[in-house]
N, CA and C atoms as an extended XYZ file, in Angstrom:
636
Properties=species:S:1:pos:R:3:atomname:S:1:resname:S:1:resid:I:1 pbc="F F F"
N        55.893       78.884       71.496 N   MET     1
C        55.074       78.352       70.396 CA  MET     1
C        53.922       77.529       70.982 C   MET     1
N        52.756       77.612       70.357 N   ALA     2
C        51.590       76.907       70.847 CA  ALA     2
C        51.772       75.401       70.730 C   ALA     2
N        51.039       74.683       71.574 N   ASP     3
C        51.056       73.228       71.533 CA  ASP     3
C        50.246       72.771       70.321 C   ASP     3
N        50.952       72.384       69.235 N   ARG     4
C        50.265       72.036       67.983 CA  ARG     4
C        49.375       70.808       68.164 C   ARG     4
N        49.863       69.822       68.940 N   LYS     5
C        49.072       68.611       69.135 CA  LYS     5
C        47.759       68.948       69.827 C   LYS     5
N        47.838       69.843       70.821 N   GLY     6
C        46.619       70.244       71.521 CA  GLY     6
C        45.660       70.976       70.613 C   GLY     6
N        46.199       71.824       69.746 N   ILE     7
C        45.356       72.564       68.816 CA  ILE     7
C        44.695       71.617       67.830 C   ILE     7
N        45.445       70.637       67.327 N   HIS     8
C        44.851       69.669       66.405 CA  HIS     8
C        43.714       68.924       67.081 C   HIS     8
N        43.877       68.631       68.372 N   GLY     9
C        42.806       67.965       69.116 CA  GLY     9
C        41.583       68.848       69.244 C   GLY     9
N        41.813       70.130       69.487 N   ASP    10
C        40.695       71.075       69.576 CA  ASP    10
C        39.953       71.157       68.252 C   ASP    10
N        40.701       71.174       67.140 N   MET    11
C        40.062       71.246       65.837 CA  MET    11
C        39.201       69.998       65.594 C   MET    11
N        39.734       68.835       65.993 N   GLN    12
C        38.978       67.605       65.797 CA  GLN    12
C        37.707       67.618       66.624 C   GLN    12
N        37.781       68.154       67.856 N   ARG    13
C        36.582       68.208       68.686 CA  ARG    13
C        35.537       69.130       68.084 C   ARG    13
N        35.968       70.230       67.477 N   LEU    14
C        35.017       71.125       66.814 CA  LEU    14
C        34.327       70.416       65.663 C   LEU    14
N        35.100       69.664       64.902 N   ILE    15
C        34.521       68.915       63.786 CA  ILE    15
C        33.572       67.839       64.301 C   ILE    15
N        34.011       67.106       65.320 N   ASP    16
C        33.207       66.008       65.841 CA  ASP    16
C        31.939       66.493       66.525 C   ASP    16
N        31.926       67.768       66.988 N   SER    17
C        30.751       68.265       67.700 CA  SER    17
C        29.518       68.276       66.825 C   SER    17
N        29.715       68.283       65.509 N   ASP    18
C        28.585       68.259       64.593 CA  ASP    18
C        28.437       66.892       63.936 C   ASP    18
N        29.111       65.901       64.523 N   ASP    19
C        29.088       64.566       63.934 CA  ASP    19
C        28.012       63.718       64.605 C   ASP    19
N        26.818       64.296       64.731 N   ARG    20
C        25.709       63.584       65.360 CA  ARG    20
C        24.954       62.772       64.310 C   ARG    20
N        24.356       61.662       64.718 N   PRO    21
C        23.569       60.872       63.762 CA  PRO    21
C        22.460       61.721       63.158 C   PRO    21
N        22.355       61.698       61.852 N   LEU    22
C        21.380       62.528       61.157 CA  LEU    22
C        19.957       62.210       61.592 C   LEU    22
N        19.671       60.933       61.766 N   ALA    23
C        18.296       60.531       62.082 CA  ALA    23
C        17.818       61.068       63.422 C   ALA    23
N        18.756       61.377       64.325 N   GLY    24
C        18.365       61.851       65.648 CA  GLY    24
C        18.157       63.347       65.742 C   GLY    24
N        18.373       64.060       64.654 N   LEU    25
C        18.253       65.513       64.668 CA  LEU    25
C        16.833       65.950       64.296 C   LEU    25
N        16.398       67.110       64.816 N   PRO    26
C        15.128       67.674       64.366 CA  PRO    26
C        15.201       67.978       62.867 C   PRO    26
N        14.053       68.029       62.182 N   PRO    27
C        14.059       68.218       60.722 CA  PRO    27
C        14.877       69.411       60.244 C   PRO    27
N        14.764       70.552       60.910 N   ARG    28
C        15.481       71.744       60.456 CA  ARG    28
C        16.990       71.522       60.516 C   ARG    28
N        17.443       70.908       61.605 N   GLU    29
C        18.875       70.637       61.739 CA  GLU    29
C        19.340       69.582       60.749 C   GLU    29
N        18.476       68.599       60.462 N   ARG    30
C        18.827       67.584       59.466 CA  ARG    30
C        19.047       68.222       58.098 C   ARG    30
N        18.170       69.140       57.755 N   ILE    31
C        18.298       69.831       56.467 CA  ILE    31
C        19.598       70.621       56.419 C   ILE    31
N        19.858       71.394       57.469 N   LEU    32
C        21.062       72.225       57.495 CA  LEU    32
C        22.331       71.382       57.473 C   LEU    32
N        22.360       70.310       58.250 N   LYS    33
C        23.552       69.467       58.289 CA  LYS    33
C        23.777       68.804       56.933 C   LYS    33
N        22.710       68.290       56.340 N   THR    34
C        22.833       67.658       55.025 CA  THR    34
C        23.307       68.659       53.979 C   THR    34
N        22.687       69.832       53.966 N   ALA    35
C        23.070       70.858       52.998 CA  ALA    35
C        24.510       71.299       53.218 C   ALA    35
N        24.907       71.471       54.473 N   SER    36
C        26.272       71.912       54.763 CA  SER    36
C        27.295       70.910       54.257 C   SER    36
N        27.048       69.635       54.501 N   ASP    37
C        27.971       68.591       54.031 CA  ASP    37
C        28.057       68.595       52.507 C   ASP    37
N        26.894       68.671       51.859 N   LEU    38
C        26.862       68.634       50.393 CA  LEU    38
C        27.468       69.889       49.780 C   LEU    38
N        27.125       71.050       50.322 N   PHE    39
C        27.634       72.312       49.776 CA  PHE    39
C        29.158       72.372       49.897 C   PHE    39
N        29.697       71.883       51.016 N   TYR    40
C        31.145       71.961       51.210 CA  TYR    40
C        31.876       70.960       50.321 C   TYR    40
N        31.298       69.773       50.134 N   ARG    41
C        31.945       68.757       49.310 CA  ARG    41
C        31.823       69.072       47.823 C   ARG    41
N        30.721       69.688       47.437 N   SER    42
C        30.465       69.976       46.023 CA  SER    42
C        30.261       71.479       45.855 C   SER    42
N        30.011       71.904       44.644 N   SER    43
C        29.661       73.303       44.452 CA  SER    43
C        28.201       73.505       44.856 C   SER    43
N        27.888       74.677       45.366 N   ILE    44
C        26.532       74.947       45.844 CA  ILE    44
C        25.524       74.834       44.705 C   ILE    44
N        25.889       75.347       43.534 N   HIS    45
C        24.954       75.346       42.415 CA  HIS    45
C        24.606       73.934       41.939 C   HIS    45
N        25.527       72.983       42.103 N   THR    46
C        25.254       71.632       41.595 CA  THR    46
C        24.429       70.790       42.565 C   THR    46
N        24.246       71.266       43.783 N   VAL    47
C        23.450       70.536       44.772 CA  VAL    47
C        22.032       71.086       44.753 C   VAL    47
N        21.101       70.300       44.270 N   GLY    48
C        19.721       70.748       44.167 CA  GLY    48
C        18.919       70.484       45.433 C   GLY    48
N        17.794       71.160       45.541 N   ILE    49
C        16.917       71.001       46.700 CA  ILE    49
C        16.416       69.568       46.808 C   ILE    49
N        16.086       68.949       45.673 N   ASP    50
C        15.574       67.571       45.720 CA  ASP    50
C        16.597       66.621       46.339 C   ASP    50
N        17.870       66.823       46.051 N   ARG    51
C        18.897       65.971       46.639 CA  ARG    51
C        19.001       66.200       48.144 C   ARG    51
N        18.930       67.440       48.564 N   ILE    52
C        18.991       67.748       49.999 CA  ILE    52
C        17.807       67.120       50.722 C   ILE    52
N        16.626       67.225       50.121 N   ILE    53
C        15.428       66.634       50.715 CA  ILE    53
C        15.585       65.122       50.836 C   ILE    53
N        16.065       64.503       49.761 N   ALA    54
C        16.215       63.042       49.767 CA  ALA    54
C        17.233       62.582       50.799 C   ALA    54
N        18.376       63.246       50.874 N   GLU    55
C        19.431       62.786       51.782 CA  GLU    55
C        19.176       63.166       53.239 C   GLU    55
N        18.386       64.206       53.469 N   SER    56
C        18.045       64.585       54.848 CA  SER    56
C        16.865       63.780       55.371 C   SER    56
N        16.110       63.179       54.463 N   GLY    57
C        14.990       62.347       54.875 CA  GLY    57
C        13.783       63.113       55.358 C   GLY    57
N        13.599       64.350       54.876 N   VAL    58
C        12.427       65.136       55.259 CA  VAL    58
C        11.477       65.239       54.067 C   VAL    58
N        10.243       65.595       54.360 N   ALA    59
C         9.270       65.806       53.293 CA  ALA    59
C         9.508       67.160       52.638 C   ALA    59
N         9.114       67.277       51.388 N   LYS    60
C         9.288       68.546       50.679 CA  LYS    60
C         8.585       69.681       51.408 C   LYS    60
N         7.389       69.407       51.912 N   MET    61
C         6.641       70.435       52.646 CA  MET    61
C         7.412       70.888       53.888 C   MET    61
N         8.046       69.934       54.548 N   THR    62
C         8.846       70.262       55.735 CA  THR    62
C        10.025       71.139       55.358 C   THR    62
N        10.673       70.812       54.253 N   PHE    63
C        11.809       71.625       53.803 CA  PHE    63
C        11.379       73.069       53.607 C   PHE    63
N        10.315       73.272       52.858 N   TYR    64
C         9.906       74.648       52.530 CA  TYR    64
C         9.301       75.375       53.728 C   TYR    64
N         8.861       74.627       54.711 N   LYS    65
C         8.393       75.251       55.951 CA  LYS    65
C         9.544       75.963       56.650 C   LYS    65
N        10.716       75.317       56.641 N   HIS    66
C        11.882       75.883       57.328 CA  HIS    66
C        12.707       76.786       56.423 C   HIS    66
N        12.744       76.467       55.133 N   PHE    67
C        13.564       77.237       54.189 CA  PHE    67
C        12.739       77.534       52.934 C   PHE    67
N        12.099       78.684       52.895 N   PRO    68
C        11.222       79.010       51.766 CA  PRO    68
C        11.946       79.147       50.435 C   PRO    68
N        13.273       79.220       50.469 N   SER    69
C        14.048       79.310       49.228 CA  SER    69
C        15.423       78.702       49.447 C   SER    69
N        16.058       78.318       48.354 N   LYS    70
C        17.417       77.796       48.447 CA  LYS    70
C        18.368       78.900       48.901 C   LYS    70
N        18.093       80.140       48.492 N   ALA    71
C        18.937       81.261       48.916 CA  ALA    71
C        18.951       81.399       50.429 C   ALA    71
N        17.772       81.197       51.053 N   ARG    72
C        17.701       81.281       52.514 CA  ARG    72
C        18.554       80.188       53.151 C   ARG    72
N        18.485       78.990       52.579 N   LEU    73
C        19.277       77.867       53.094 CA  LEU    73
C        20.769       78.131       52.930 C   LEU    73
N        21.174       78.656       51.782 N   ILE    74
C        22.588       78.937       51.537 CA  ILE    74
C        23.094       79.998       52.507 C   ILE    74
N        22.290       81.034       52.730 N   ALA    75
C        22.689       82.099       53.658 CA  ALA    75
C        22.890       81.536       55.065 C   ALA    75
N        22.007       80.631       55.475 N   GLU    76
C        22.161       80.038       56.807 CA  GLU    76
C        23.359       79.092       56.861 C   GLU    76
N        23.622       78.425       55.763 N   TYR    77
C        24.835       77.601       55.680 CA  TYR    77
C        26.071       78.472       55.885 C   TYR    77
N        26.115       79.621       55.207 N   MET    78
C        27.250       80.532       55.357 CA  MET    78
C        27.357       81.051       56.782 C   MET    78
N        26.234       81.340       57.403 N   GLN    79
C        26.247       81.809       58.792 CA  GLN    79
C        26.789       80.720       59.721 C   GLN    79
N        26.376       79.473       59.460 N   GLY    80
C        26.877       78.369       60.271 CA  GLY    80
C        28.371       78.161       60.080 C   GLY    80
N        28.847       78.277       58.842 N   GLN    81
C        30.271       78.147       58.574 CA  GLN    81
C        31.058       79.266       59.246 C   GLN    81
N        30.484       80.468       59.266 N   THR    82
C        31.134       81.592       59.955 CA  THR    82
C        31.339       81.261       61.426 C   THR    82
N        30.305       80.736       62.071 N   ALA    83
C        30.396       80.396       63.489 CA  ALA    83
C        31.459       79.337       63.732 C   ALA    83
N        31.524       78.319       62.861 N   VAL    84
C        32.496       77.235       63.027 CA  VAL    84
C        33.922       77.752       62.855 C   VAL    84
N        34.148       78.519       61.786 N   TRP    85
C        35.505       79.006       61.508 CA  TRP    85
C        35.972       79.989       62.583 C   TRP    85
N        35.105       80.886       63.017 N   LEU    86
C        35.521       81.854       64.035 CA  LEU    86
C        35.743       81.178       65.384 C   LEU    86
N        34.942       80.165       65.693 N   GLN    87
C        35.169       79.425       66.926 CA  GLN    87
C        36.489       78.665       66.868 C   GLN    87
N        36.796       78.131       65.696 N   MET    88
C        38.066       77.438       65.501 CA  MET    88
C        39.233       78.378       65.791 C   MET    88
N        39.144       79.600       65.274 N   LEU    89
C        40.223       80.567       65.494 CA  LEU    89
C        40.264       81.016       66.950 C   LEU    89
N        39.097       81.244       67.539 N   ALA    90
C        39.046       81.685       68.935 CA  ALA    90
C        39.653       80.639       69.857 C   ALA    90
N        39.404       79.369       69.577 N   THR    91
C        39.967       78.291       70.392 CA  THR    91
C        41.492       78.346       70.393 C   THR    91
N        42.061       78.710       69.250 N   ALA    92
C        43.523       78.775       69.135 CA  ALA    92
C        44.105       80.033       69.780 C   ALA    92
N        43.522       81.188       69.486 N   ILE    93
C        44.134       82.437       69.954 CA  ILE    93
C        43.924       82.686       71.440 C   ILE    93
N        42.968       81.998       72.053 N   GLU    94
C        42.695       82.209       73.475 CA  GLU    94
C        43.483       81.270       74.373 C   GLU    94
N        44.386       80.510       73.775 N   ARG    95
C        45.218       79.634       74.593 CA  ARG    95
C        46.134       80.484       75.478 C   ARG    95
N        46.345       80.077       76.714 N   PRO    96
C        47.141       80.895       77.638 CA  PRO    96
C        48.614       80.965       77.248 C   PRO    96
N        49.237       82.069       77.674 N   GLY    97
C        50.676       82.204       77.522 CA  GLY    97
C        51.151       82.734       76.186 C   GLY    97
N        50.243       83.179       75.324 N   LEU    98
C        50.652       83.666       74.009 CA  LEU    98
C        50.963       85.157       74.050 C   LEU    98
N        52.009       85.566       73.347 N   SER    99
C        52.297       86.985       73.170 CA  SER    99
C        51.329       87.557       72.151 C   SER    99
N        51.385       88.871       71.945 N   SER   100
C        50.500       89.488       70.951 CA  SER   100
C        50.778       88.942       69.561 C   SER   100
N        52.067       88.812       69.212 N   VAL   101
C        52.409       88.233       67.911 CA  VAL   101
C        52.022       86.762       67.887 C   VAL   101
N        52.227       86.072       68.994 N   GLY   102
C        51.882       84.653       69.070 CA  GLY   102
C        50.398       84.404       68.871 C   GLY   102
N        49.570       85.336       69.323 N   ARG   103
C        48.120       85.167       69.124 CA  ARG   103
C        47.774       85.259       67.642 C   ARG   103
N        48.424       86.144       66.920 N   VAL   104
C        48.197       86.214       65.475 CA  VAL   104
C        48.676       84.925       64.822 C   VAL   104
N        49.854       84.463       65.221 N   GLN   105
C        50.395       83.233       64.648 CA  GLN   105
C        49.527       82.018       64.969 C   GLN   105
N        48.804       82.088       66.088 N   ALA   106
C        47.941       80.966       66.467 CA  ALA   106
C        46.834       80.729       65.441 C   ALA   106
N        46.476       81.768       64.689 N   ILE   107
C        45.503       81.585       63.607 CA  ILE   107
C        46.004       80.519       62.637 C   ILE   107
N        47.292       80.556       62.337 N   PHE   108
C        47.865       79.602       61.384 CA  PHE   108
C        47.978       78.206       62.000 C   PHE   108
N        48.144       78.133       63.331 N   ASP   109
C        48.098       76.835       63.997 CA  ASP   109
C        46.709       76.223       63.846 C   ASP   109
N        45.673       77.068       63.980 N   ALA   110
C        44.302       76.591       63.810 CA  ALA   110
C        44.074       76.119       62.376 C   ALA   110
N        44.573       76.901       61.422 N   LEU   111
C        44.427       76.509       60.020 CA  LEU   111
C        45.138       75.196       59.750 C   LEU   111
N        46.309       75.022       60.342 N   ASP   112
C        47.068       73.798       60.153 CA  ASP   112
C        46.247       72.590       60.606 C   ASP   112
N        45.571       72.744       61.745 N   GLY   113
C        44.709       71.669       62.220 CA  GLY   113
C        43.584       71.378       61.249 C   GLY   113
N        43.020       72.445       60.669 N   SER   114
C        41.947       72.283       59.686 CA  SER   114
C        42.442       71.599       58.426 C   SER   114
N        43.623       72.006       57.962 N   PHE   115
C        44.185       71.427       56.736 CA  PHE   115
C        44.422       69.925       56.872 C   PHE   115
N        44.681       69.478       58.087 N   ARG   116
C        45.038       68.074       58.308 CA  ARG   116
C        43.820       67.181       58.573 C   ARG   116
N        42.618       67.782       58.579 N   GLN   117
C        41.412       66.996       58.804 CA  GLN   117
C        40.725       66.743       57.471 C   GLN   117
N        40.845       65.540       56.909 N   PRO   118
C        40.245       65.268       55.606 CA  PRO   118
C        38.724       65.178       55.716 C   PRO   118
N        37.977       65.541       54.692 N   PRO   119
C        38.546       66.128       53.470 CA  PRO   119
C        38.542       67.651       53.557 C   PRO   119
N        39.728       68.267       53.460 N   PHE   120
C        39.795       69.728       53.440 CA  PHE   120
C        39.523       70.198       52.011 C   PHE   120
N        38.499       71.005       51.842 N   ARG   121
C        38.097       71.440       50.505 CA  ARG   121
C        38.109       72.955       50.346 C   ARG   121
N        38.976       73.608       51.117 N   GLY   122
C        39.150       75.038       50.925 CA  GLY   122
C        38.223       75.887       51.766 C   GLY   122
N        38.165       77.151       51.403 N   CYS   123
C        37.390       78.142       52.141 CA  CYS   123
C        35.973       78.211       51.578 C   CYS   123
N        34.954       77.916       52.383 N   PRO   124
C        33.583       77.965       51.867 CA  PRO   124
C        33.168       79.358       51.426 C   PRO   124
N        33.814       80.372       51.968 N   PHE   125
C        33.424       81.745       51.648 CA  PHE   125
C        34.025       82.198       50.320 C   PHE   125
N        35.256       81.795       50.060 N   VAL   126
C        35.855       82.070       48.748 CA  VAL   126
C        35.098       81.308       47.671 C   VAL   126
N        34.762       80.055       47.962 N   LYS   127
C        33.976       79.267       47.015 CA  LYS   127
C        32.613       79.925       46.793 C   LYS   127
N        32.037       80.445       47.860 N   GLY   128
C        30.749       81.114       47.735 CA  GLY   128
C        30.832       82.362       46.873 C   GLY   128
N        31.904       83.134       47.049 N   MET   129
C        32.072       84.330       46.214 CA  MET   129
C        32.220       83.964       44.747 C   MET   129
N        32.895       82.838       44.483 N   ALA   130
C        33.075       82.410       43.100 CA  ALA   130
C        31.743       82.027       42.468 C   ALA   130
N        30.838       81.470       43.277 N   GLU   131
C        29.545       81.037       42.742 CA  GLU   131
C        28.508       82.153       42.732 C   GLU   131
N        28.681       83.128       43.590 N   PHE   132
C        27.716       84.228       43.680 CA  PHE   132
C        28.471       85.545       43.516 C   PHE   132
N        28.905       85.774       42.287 N   GLY   133
C        29.716       86.940       41.969 CA  GLY   133
C        28.920       88.230       41.931 C   GLY   133
N        29.557       89.307       41.476 N   PRO   134
C        28.934       90.629       41.496 CA  PRO   134
C        27.657       90.732       40.673 C   PRO   134
N        27.483       89.855       39.684 N   ASP   135
C        26.296       89.931       38.837 CA  ASP   135
C        25.131       89.090       39.359 C   ASP   135
N        25.369       88.312       40.390 N   ALA   136
C        24.312       87.449       40.922 CA  ALA   136
C        23.338       88.258       41.775 C   ALA   136
N        22.062       87.977       41.611 N   ASP   137
C        21.023       88.673       42.375 CA  ASP   137
C        20.743       87.889       43.650 C   ASP   137
N        21.718       87.901       44.559 N   THR   138
C        21.624       87.113       45.792 CA  THR   138
C        22.103       87.938       46.984 C   THR   138
N        21.422       89.038       47.297 N   PRO   139
C        21.908       89.917       48.366 CA  PRO   139
C        22.021       89.231       49.723 C   PRO   139
N        21.121       88.301       50.004 N   GLU   140
C        21.142       87.611       51.294 CA  GLU   140
C        22.409       86.769       51.440 C   GLU   140
N        22.774       86.094       50.374 N   ILE   141
C        23.968       85.245       50.401 CA  ILE   141
C        25.226       86.101       50.441 C   ILE   141
N        25.262       87.138       49.619 N   LYS   142
C        26.432       88.022       49.599 CA  LYS   142
C        26.654       88.668       50.963 C   LYS   142
N        25.563       89.040       51.623 N   ALA   143
C        25.683       89.671       52.942 CA  ALA   143
C        26.261       88.689       53.960 C   ALA   143
N        25.840       87.417       53.878 N   ALA   144
C        26.350       86.411       54.808 CA  ALA   144
C        27.844       86.183       54.592 C   ALA   144
N        28.269       86.155       53.333 N   ILE   145
C        29.695       85.989       53.033 CA  ILE   145
C        30.484       87.205       53.502 C   ILE   145
N        29.951       88.393       53.237 N   ALA   146
C        30.636       89.629       53.635 CA  ALA   146
C        30.799       89.708       55.154 C   ALA   146
N        29.802       89.218       55.897 N   ARG   147
C        29.888       89.273       57.361 CA  ARG   147
C        31.054       88.427       57.866 C   ARG   147
N        31.304       87.290       57.211 N   TYR   148
C        32.441       86.477       57.634 CA  TYR   148
C        33.748       87.239       57.431 C   TYR   148
N        33.946       87.776       56.244 N   PHE   149
C        35.211       88.460       55.966 CA  PHE   149
C        35.380       89.694       56.855 C   PHE   149
N        34.282       90.379       57.160 N   GLN   150
C        34.378       91.521       58.069 CA  GLN   150
C        34.733       91.043       59.473 C   GLN   150
N        34.139       89.929       59.899 N   SER   151
C        34.450       89.384       61.228 CA  SER   151
C        35.903       88.954       61.325 C   SER   151
N        36.414       88.344       60.252 N   LEU   152
C        37.819       87.941       60.242 CA  LEU   152
C        38.726       89.165       60.278 C   LEU   152
N        38.381       90.176       59.502 N   HIS   153
C        39.147       91.432       59.510 CA  HIS   153
C        39.173       92.023       60.918 C   HIS   153
N        38.005       92.084       61.561 N   ASP   154
C        37.919       92.676       62.894 CA  ASP   154
C        38.723       91.868       63.913 C   ASP   154
N        38.713       90.541       63.764 N   LEU   155
C        39.483       89.695       64.675 CA  LEU   155
C        40.969       89.970       64.541 C   LEU   155
N        41.466       89.987       63.319 N   VAL   156
C        42.888       90.236       63.091 CA  VAL   156
C        43.268       91.645       63.558 C   VAL   156
N        42.423       92.614       63.273 N   ALA   157
C        42.700       93.999       63.702 CA  ALA   157
C        42.803       94.087       65.224 C   ALA   157
N        41.930       93.377       65.926 N   ALA   158
C        41.961       93.397       67.390 CA  ALA   158
C        43.232       92.741       67.927 C   ALA   158
N        43.713       91.709       67.249 N   LEU   159
C        44.933       91.043       67.688 CA  LEU   159
C        46.169       91.902       67.432 C   LEU   159
N        46.135       92.675       66.353 N   ILE   160
C        47.289       93.502       65.987 CA  ILE   160
C        47.330       94.807       66.773 C   ILE   160
N        46.187       95.286       67.232 N   ALA   161
C        46.108       96.586       67.920 CA  ALA   161
C        47.108       96.731       69.070 C   ALA   161
N        47.294       95.716       69.941 N   PRO   162
C        48.232       95.888       71.063 CA  PRO   162
C        49.675       96.105       70.637 C   PRO   162
N        50.026       95.802       69.388 N   LEU   163
C        51.394       95.997       68.910 CA  LEU   163
C        51.709       97.467       68.673 C   LEU   163
N        50.660       98.295       68.596 N   ASP   164
C        50.809       99.743       68.432 CA  ASP   164
C        51.707      100.086       67.239 C   ASP   164
N        51.374       99.523       66.095 N   LEU   165
C        52.158       99.761       64.885 CA  LEU   165
C        51.833      101.123       64.275 C   LEU   165
N        52.768      101.662       63.518 N   ILE   166
C        52.543      102.935       62.837 CA  ILE   166
C        51.440      102.796       61.796 C   ILE   166
N        51.414      101.681       61.090 N   ASP   167
C        50.401      101.459       60.059 CA  ASP   167
C        49.710      100.119       60.300 C   ASP   167
N        48.826      100.060       61.302 N   PRO   168
C        48.187       98.783       61.621 CA  PRO   168
C        47.274       98.269       60.505 C   PRO   168
N        46.644       99.186       59.777 N   ASP   169
C        45.739       98.754       58.698 CA  ASP   169
C        46.488       97.957       57.630 C   ASP   169
N        47.691       98.411       57.313 N   LYS   170
C        48.517       97.692       56.329 CA  LYS   170
C        48.857       96.296       56.848 C   LYS   170
N        49.206       96.215       58.121 N   ALA   171
C        49.560       94.923       58.712 CA  ALA   171
C        48.364       93.974       58.715 C   ALA   171
N        47.181       94.508       58.982 N   VAL   172
C        45.970       93.680       58.971 CA  VAL   172
C        45.756       93.076       57.590 C   VAL   172
N        45.874       93.904       56.557 N   LEU   173
C        45.686       93.409       55.192 CA  LEU   173
C        46.736       92.363       54.828 C   LEU   173
N        47.957       92.581       55.275 N   GLN   174
C        49.020       91.618       54.973 CA  GLN   174
C        48.753       90.271       55.645 C   GLN   174
N        48.332       90.307       56.906 N   VAL   175
C        48.037       89.062       57.621 CA  VAL   175
C        46.830       88.363       56.999 C   VAL   175
N        45.811       89.132       56.640 N   LEU   176
C        44.641       88.532       55.986 CA  LEU   176
C        45.037       87.856       54.670 C   LEU   176
N        45.955       88.487       53.949 N   SER   177
C        46.422       87.895       52.691 CA  SER   177
C        47.174       86.589       52.952 C   SER   177
N        47.958       86.542       54.022 N   LEU   178
C        48.653       85.305       54.372 CA  LEU   178
C        47.664       84.204       54.771 C   LEU   178
N        46.623       84.600       55.478 N   ILE   179
C        45.607       83.617       55.888 CA  ILE   179
C        44.931       83.014       54.670 C   ILE   179
N        44.423       83.879       53.788 N   GLN   180
C        43.707       83.379       52.618 CA  GLN   180
C        44.648       82.651       51.660 C   GLN   180
N        45.875       83.141       51.568 N   GLY   181
C        46.851       82.458       50.719 CA  GLY   181
C        47.137       81.059       51.217 C   GLY   181
N        47.251       80.900       52.526 N   ALA   182
C        47.498       79.572       53.088 CA  ALA   182
C        46.344       78.627       52.789 C   ALA   182
N        45.121       79.140       52.902 N   ILE   183
C        43.940       78.304       52.668 CA  ILE   183
C        43.879       77.849       51.216 C   ILE   183
N        44.113       78.779       50.293 N   VAL   184
C        44.061       78.434       48.872 CA  VAL   184
C        45.156       77.435       48.522 C   VAL   184
N        46.364       77.673       49.024 N   MET   185
C        47.478       76.780       48.706 CA  MET   185
C        47.269       75.397       49.314 C   MET   185
N        46.665       75.348       50.493 N   ALA   186
C        46.419       74.053       51.128 CA  ALA   186
C        45.449       73.218       50.319 C   ALA   186
N        44.533       73.883       49.637 N   GLN   187
C        43.590       73.158       48.787 CA  GLN   187
C        44.225       72.787       47.444 C   GLN   187
N        44.991       73.720       46.895 N   ALA   188
C        45.554       73.503       45.556 CA  ALA   188
C        46.767       72.578       45.569 C   ALA   188
N        47.612       72.714       46.587 N   MET   189
C        48.861       71.946       46.659 CA  MET   189
C        49.073       71.467       48.086 C   MET   189
N        48.372       70.420       48.477 N   PRO   190
C        48.481       69.926       49.858 CA  PRO   190
C        49.934       69.717       50.276 C   PRO   190
N        50.315       70.381       51.334 N   ASP   191
C        51.692       70.309       51.824 CA  ASP   191
C        51.659       70.622       53.312 C   ASP   191
N        52.240       69.758       54.113 N   GLY   192
C        52.194       69.945       55.551 CA  GLY   192
C        52.882       71.180       56.060 C   GLY   192
N        53.675       71.855       55.206 N   ASP   193
C        54.427       73.021       55.659 CA  ASP   193
C        53.758       74.355       55.319 C   ASP   193
N        52.630       74.326       54.655 N   ILE   194
C        52.014       75.576       54.188 CA  ILE   194
C        51.628       76.477       55.350 C   ILE   194
N        50.913       75.952       56.330 N   ALA   195
C        50.493       76.778       57.457 CA  ALA   195
C        51.698       77.302       58.227 C   ALA   195
N        52.696       76.447       58.441 N   ALA   196
C        53.889       76.859       59.185 CA  ALA   196
C        54.641       77.951       58.448 C   ALA   196
N        54.740       77.845       57.131 N   ALA   197
C        55.446       78.864       56.348 CA  ALA   197
C        54.759       80.219       56.475 C   ALA   197
N        53.445       80.226       56.397 N   ASN   198
C        52.716       81.483       56.522 CA  ASN   198
C        52.711       81.989       57.963 C   ASN   198
N        52.756       81.074       58.904 N   ARG   199
C        52.869       81.450       60.319 CA  ARG   199
C        54.176       82.205       60.551 C   ARG   199
N        55.259       81.673       60.009 N   ASN   200
C        56.563       82.314       60.160 CA  ASN   200
C        56.587       83.671       59.469 C   ASN   200
N        55.960       83.737       58.286 N   ALA   201
C        55.918       85.004       57.556 CA  ALA   201
C        55.163       86.062       58.348 C   ALA   201
N        54.069       85.669       58.973 N   ALA   202
C        53.293       86.612       59.794 CA  ALA   202
C        54.120       87.108       60.974 C   ALA   202
N        54.871       86.190       61.585 N   GLY   203
C        55.703       86.586       62.720 CA  GLY   203
C        56.778       87.587       62.306 C   GLY   203
N        57.462       87.320       61.201 N   ILE   204
C        58.499       88.238       60.703 CA  ILE   204
C        57.882       89.589       60.364 C   ILE   204
N        56.740       89.551       59.683 N   LEU   205
C        56.068       90.793       59.261 CA  LEU   205
C        55.767       91.671       60.483 C   LEU   205
N        55.180       91.073       61.519 N   LEU   206
C        54.748       91.859       62.676 CA  LEU   206
C        55.914       92.265       63.570 C   LEU   206
N        56.918       91.421       63.658 N   GLU   207
C        58.063       91.742       64.521 CA  GLU   207
C        58.960       92.809       63.927 C   GLU   207
N        58.903       92.970       62.620 N   THR   208
C        59.756       93.987       61.950 CA  THR   208
C        58.982       95.228       61.535 C   THR   208
N        57.660       95.219       61.703 N   ALA   209
C        56.857       96.390       61.333 CA  ALA   209
C        57.170       97.550       62.268 C   ALA   209
N        57.288       98.765       61.751 N   PRO   210
C        57.588       99.924       62.606 CA  PRO   210
C        56.484      100.167       63.640 C   PRO   210
N        56.886      100.316       64.882 N   ALA   211
C        55.942      100.605       65.968 CA  ALA   211
C        56.047      102.073       66.340 C   ALA   211
N        55.041      102.550       67.038 N   ARG   212
C        55.057      103.959       67.466 CA  ARG   212
C        56.089      104.177       68.558 C   ARG   212
């Protein structure tokens, strides 16, 4: 089993890596950091451009120089969140000494670290889908969200491939469902055992799945 304390430390370092003083950042980074904090804490639709400008301390002209539309800013926020979440998972699964099943389970160790870092407010991509549904005319934002889910799918598929299962696609979908289920439950019903329960379920699922 992975060193949970070490993983929690890695998660904290990832979070702290973006904990730079706002005033010391270039204007573009100030805007993105301010927007990212606000979008994650609140709904994207309720955070207006004027608030982002005011809290980032940039001029309106400067904002529009870097982000000609709010949609462009939201898409870049989603891209930044994708990088953070995938790096978080990579930090966990690349730890030495893990079996193939253990590498999949390490995803849940990473999630556990995330759940324990307040304030945990759920999955930014699920929240994004809720705000930019099928009827929204926001192709740039939808594409950014879709890229995250495709990247997560590809990551899980790559981890499961060495198990040489008869139906790897089914196993990938099952693990993805456990991942998203853990995230939703951690937001809805905070409980220190949620990640561990889904970790165990993933292990049972993969260890009992028919192999070739």
